Amino acid sequence: MRQRRSARLVPPLALSLLALALCLLASTPLRAQTFTNPLVTGAGDPYITYKNGMYYFLTTNISGIITIQASPSLATLGTAPPVSVYNTGGSFFESPELYQFNGLWYIYYTQGLYGIVVVESDTSNPLGTYHYKNTLTNNTYDGSLLIMPNGNLYLLGSTFGSIVIQPLSNPYTVGGAQTTLAVHDQPWELQAGNAIEGPNPFWHNGQLIILYTVGKYYESNYAAGALRYNGGDPANAASYSKLPGPLFSQDANAGVYAPGVPSAFASPDGMQVWFAYSDYNDTSGQDAHRTILAQQMHFDAANNPILDTPVPPGQPIPLPSGDPKGSLLTGAAFSLTNEAAGLNLEDPNSSGVSGALVQLNTPNGMGAQSWRLDAASLGVYSLYNIAGAQNLDDPGGSNALGTKLQFYTPDGATAQQWRFTLQGGFQSQGDGTYTLTNVAAGLNLDDPSGSNQPGTKLQLYTPNGATAQNFELYPAPDDQGLISGALYTLTSVAGGLNLDNPSGSKQAGTPLQLYYANNATAQDWRIDAVGDGVYTLTNLASGMLRLDDPSGSTQPGTQLQLYYDNTLPPQNWIIRRQPDGAYTLTNVAAGLNLNDPGGSNAPGTKLQLDAPDGATAQEWHIQLAPDTNGIVIGAHYTLTNEASGLALSVPGSSTNAFTQVDQEPNAGGANQQWRLDALGDGLYNGAYLYTLTNVNSGLRLDDPGGSNQEGTLLWQYYPNTATAQQYQLNRQGDGSYTLTNVAAGLNLDDPGGSHAVGTKVQLYHANGATAQNWQFGLVASDTTPPATTATPNPAAPNGGGGWYTGPVQVTLTVTDPHGAANVKATYYALDGAASQAYASPVSVSGDAVHTLTYHSIDQAGNAEAARTLTVKIDGTPPVTTATAATMPATANAAGSIQVTLTATDNLSGVAATYYTLDGGAQQTYTAGTPVTITGVGNHTLSYYSTDIAGNTELTHTLTITLTARVLHTFAPGLQMIAVTEDYSGVGFAGAWDAPAGQRLAVWNLSLPIPRYVYTPQSPADALRPGQGYWVQLAQTTRLFDTGTPATGGPIPLVSGWNMIGNPFASAVSPSAVLVKDVAGHQFTFAQANAQALVYSTLYTWPVGATRYQTQGPGGTLLPYQGYWLYAFRPCSLLIPAPAGGQAVRRR
């Protein structure tokens, strides 16, 4: 049934796939277990729904208190403690039903005679408290919700003489008028009386069916029928047709007298539809004799329901598909054994490589043959390989026959989804095998031609009913090494005592303790996978009570107890294997660890929760517990013949099939160790059959051809499901065992009690001789994983800072406490790539920070925690760039630029940058401090960097030509000029680009006979601001910004004609010029003229002139222009700087 898209409403048959598993023993194939009816006595009007691993069960109750019973299995549902959730306040109520909507739960029930009431949960816990929400009707009873695929809601009910329907706008509000869907009008219905009631809708393969009942519940003609929805308006009677009936009625021979009000519910894995119903097995009128029963529903080719005849009470009924008392579940790990080949589905070499082809191989109990089933949809699962961490995949979703299957990264595609179909079905018991149909291809997982050759690649093929397409599922170790459903003991690493249920108490609330190991069931704990590394622990002696954190307390020091299983977080434990092989158990509700207080070794110490602290008091050895024959299932044993004292052996450690087994002195080799796996019906009756698999070869002890001839010599052969490989163990008074081959009915026998080394072992009739008694020696459990070390070559980084400058070869070396032969494989992954088997040193190359992840596993399946080696390779030198920038205005007179060096290195980082300027000494560059280059002309800057790894960059060379800014350009010709900068530091040649030898004339009054003098006369001569010059230029000449700008100051004047110039780069009005006499008095230019200090008219000869030009008062002193000024007596001229200072600005 689809859910409303805008809100998550879960109907009765919203088929949950998150079943909390109570799996069978590790080596027991998944065959259905059973339950018997009735579920309960003294109740009626049943309603069952399955959600999140739990069945929830409600019935009519005359007390006025609505109760819910909850259990993970139908087999224990009727005995689960009732939980009171709501007081109706009435004398009685009937027909309660439970639904989930938007994370809350709603119960619909009939109050009194004719009123349907809905109550809403206060929390998301269906077993919590509820509050009144609304009364939906006052004239209807037996309310039930119909949820259409489009999410529309309808309330079904009865009005004593009809089935009615009414739309709802939400789960607690009526949204329209009530209409009639059906009345009792069929002949069989009329015979039952005038009541038609108990409508119960459910969907199956897209078809809506509404079950109903006619008659009175205490009369023998009480019977059930059904409406079939044909499309159209769900509230219109014309949209339905009645199926021929009755579908379910009295069967006195079966002991069922008045069956009715069937209520459909889904099996936990969604593969089946079941129904619960009421029976009145004593029609005398005693309610105490009313019972509730359940059985499976079937369907015909038209998808119509078949309710069959009632199964007699007391007759075993196989549990629903996916019920946690022994069927296919999600979240746990399994091995898959092909029925034709007797070989297991396997990831070759635990490759973990996407694209590797799936194969069959000899069963070995390793992670490569362990598969976690993760529910994808109803009856559909993905298969996740424990060792390879990849999913079983149909490449590209191909539907081509013969397509080989691969491993691929989990992606949720239908090419990785498989529909499991139990062969024969539960109703007929079947053979306990499954076919796996790929959802994308519609083809079956297939062993080509039923090959029994190890290494055979699996394919997709048309379903054909052959055993080559049948697979048996056996619980297998998951990624924590735990087998869901197996029995374990838990021993405190610190205290050495076992987790114990005092005196095997069956009382909920019993506090748990530590106690000496005693092989009692009070210390046996069934560990069941919930999923995602979460487990429950159920004590075997307690009657199935679980390890529980009381009320989900988060307080350190909380003492743990046993309590009814309820699937809530206080009973969920995250179990993680530690590097030393022990485990920690973290409670999901509390976030605290199972703790032996103080690491106590005192018997009776109470167990508690405490914050994780890494101490051994929070570590536990988890080991398989012995079965009722004293055998640790899945453990390794040596079998020593009591007569000969020799051990059952595979000679020469042969791995070949058909090798006959013999007897040899016990040398401790794997060829003398045998893994015992149990077959049978479960954990509790002790009626086990066993297989014996040689640890070295992986082949089984086998009776050739299932021969029953005395003297038949036994060999090792490929594992299969034949009885020739199955043995019954019978414990003798001295603790030894006889082994009876199931196919032959004969015992494993040392011919004549021979003591000869190499004597072949035969089958022989039971005779009580010691030659048929075998002492089982439990090989010490190997719980310690191997340790892998990584050795790089070069052994140490050949660069600085832990960096290599070239490729590195990494050798992986493994040690194991049980020797090198106990190491099964080593795996590695480089830089997050797929894991692969290690065979030779790993080459690590390329500039990067590389991460090599590696681990090893041993023959016992112990996998060490992944280790990592970081290899840093940097073989590339840094890169340095040079960027030039001009100096600010305060630069020196010669002019400068700054060059910034920037070095980058994306791996090890820059160690240093070096430079030389114009061939000088090498210097270390300081980041952020530019190199200053001064002086007009060509300069050479050489630079390079080194990185931390030791790589040196090739030297870069930068040539810089430094030129000055042009201040003024003089035209060719005779003219009077002036300059605005002092060029004392650069001389004439550095001041302009006039031809070499260009001279200027200056009138010198200080000579005895005043005359013109020519400059330069020596290298010390220079152009100076404030001085006027005569010059005859033969070409256009540029004056450069290479001097020191004028700062002002007096221009001395002598008596007579003086050559002067404006020292500034901006024009100056003569009215702003002052004249200062020798006494220090200052006058304006006009005043100085009146005082006969200077003549106020200036004369100049601009370029191209043919005579002097005058510059009288009110004119302007132009920059770069020379002038004549006559002084009557010595004085000085004060020319003010322009506003804002010197007009010329540096770059």
CSV table of N, CA and C in Angstrom, one decimal, residues 803-808 831 843-851 870-877 905-909 949:
chain,number,residue,atom,x,y,z
A,803,TRP,N,59.4,14.3,4.1
A,803,TRP,CA,59.0,14.2,2.7
A,803,TRP,C,60.0,13.4,1.9
A,804,TYR,N,59.4,12.6,1.0
A,804,TYR,CA,60.3,11.9,0.0
A,804,TYR,C,60.3,12.7,-1.2
A,805,THR,N,61.3,12.6,-2.0
A,805,THR,CA,61.4,13.3,-3.3
A,805,THR,C,61.2,12.4,-4.5
A,806,GLY,N,60.9,11.2,-4.3
A,806,GLY,CA,60.7,10.3,-5.4
A,806,GLY,C,59.8,9.1,-5.0
A,807,PRO,N,59.6,8.1,-5.9
A,807,PRO,CA,58.7,7.0,-5.6
A,807,PRO,C,59.2,6.2,-4.3
A,808,VAL,N,58.3,5.5,-3.7
A,808,VAL,CA,58.6,4.7,-2.5
A,808,VAL,C,58.0,3.3,-2.7
A,831,ASP,N,45.2,5.4,-1.3
A,831,ASP,CA,44.5,6.7,-1.6
A,831,ASP,C,43.0,6.5,-1.8
A,843,SER,N,53.9,0.0,-4.8
A,843,SER,CA,54.6,1.2,-5.3
A,843,SER,C,53.8,2.4,-5.1
A,844,VAL,N,54.4,3.4,-4.4
A,844,VAL,CA,53.7,4.7,-4.1
A,844,VAL,C,54.5,5.8,-4.9
A,845,SER,N,53.8,6.5,-5.8
A,845,SER,CA,54.5,7.5,-6.6
A,845,SER,C,53.6,8.6,-6.9
A,846,GLY,N,54.2,9.7,-7.4
A,846,GLY,CA,53.4,10.9,-7.7
A,846,GLY,C,53.4,11.8,-6.5
A,847,ASP,N,53.6,13.1,-6.9
A,847,ASP,CA,53.6,14.2,-5.8
A,847,ASP,C,52.2,14.2,-5.2
A,848,ALA,N,52.2,13.9,-3.9
A,848,ALA,CA,50.9,14.0,-3.1
A,848,ALA,C,51.2,13.5,-1.7
A,849,VAL,N,50.2,13.7,-0.8
A,849,VAL,CA,50.3,13.1,0.5
A,849,VAL,C,49.5,11.8,0.3
A,850,HIS,N,50.1,10.7,0.3
A,850,HIS,CA,49.5,9.4,0.0
A,850,HIS,C,49.1,8.7,1.3
A,851,THR,N,48.0,8.0,1.3
A,851,THR,CA,47.6,7.2,2.5
A,851,THR,C,47.4,5.7,2.0
A,870,THR,N,51.2,7.0,6.1
A,870,THR,CA,51.2,8.2,5.3
A,870,THR,C,52.6,8.4,4.6
A,871,VAL,N,52.6,8.5,3.3
A,871,VAL,CA,53.8,8.7,2.5
A,871,VAL,C,53.7,10.0,1.8
A,872,LYS,N,54.6,10.9,2.2
A,872,LYS,CA,54.5,12.3,1.6
A,872,LYS,C,55.6,12.4,0.5
A,873,ILE,N,55.2,12.6,-0.7
A,873,ILE,CA,56.1,12.7,-1.8
A,873,ILE,C,56.0,14.1,-2.5
A,874,ASP,N,57.2,14.7,-2.6
A,874,ASP,CA,57.2,16.0,-3.2
A,874,ASP,C,58.5,16.1,-4.0
A,875,GLY,N,58.4,15.9,-5.3
A,875,GLY,CA,59.6,15.9,-6.2
A,875,GLY,C,59.6,17.1,-7.1
A,876,THR,N,58.8,18.0,-6.8
A,876,THR,CA,58.6,19.2,-7.7
A,876,THR,C,59.1,20.4,-6.9
A,877,PRO,N,60.1,21.2,-7.5
A,877,PRO,CA,60.5,22.4,-6.8
A,877,PRO,C,59.5,23.5,-6.8
A,905,ASP,N,54.6,26.7,-3.2
A,905,ASP,CA,54.9,25.2,-3.3
A,905,ASP,C,53.7,24.5,-2.7
A,906,ASN,N,52.9,23.7,-3.5
A,906,ASN,CA,51.7,23.2,-3.0
A,906,ASN,C,51.8,21.9,-2.2
A,907,LEU,N,53.0,21.5,-1.9
A,907,LEU,CA,53.1,20.2,-1.1
A,907,LEU,C,53.9,20.5,0.2
A,908,SER,N,55.2,20.3,0.1
A,908,SER,CA,56.0,20.4,1.4
A,908,SER,C,56.1,21.9,1.9
A,909,GLY,N,55.9,22.9,0.9
A,909,GLY,CA,56.0,24.3,1.3
A,909,GLY,C,57.4,24.9,1.0
A,949,ALA,N,61.1,19.9,1.3
A,949,ALA,CA,61.5,18.5,0.9
A,949,ALA,C,62.9,18.6,0.3
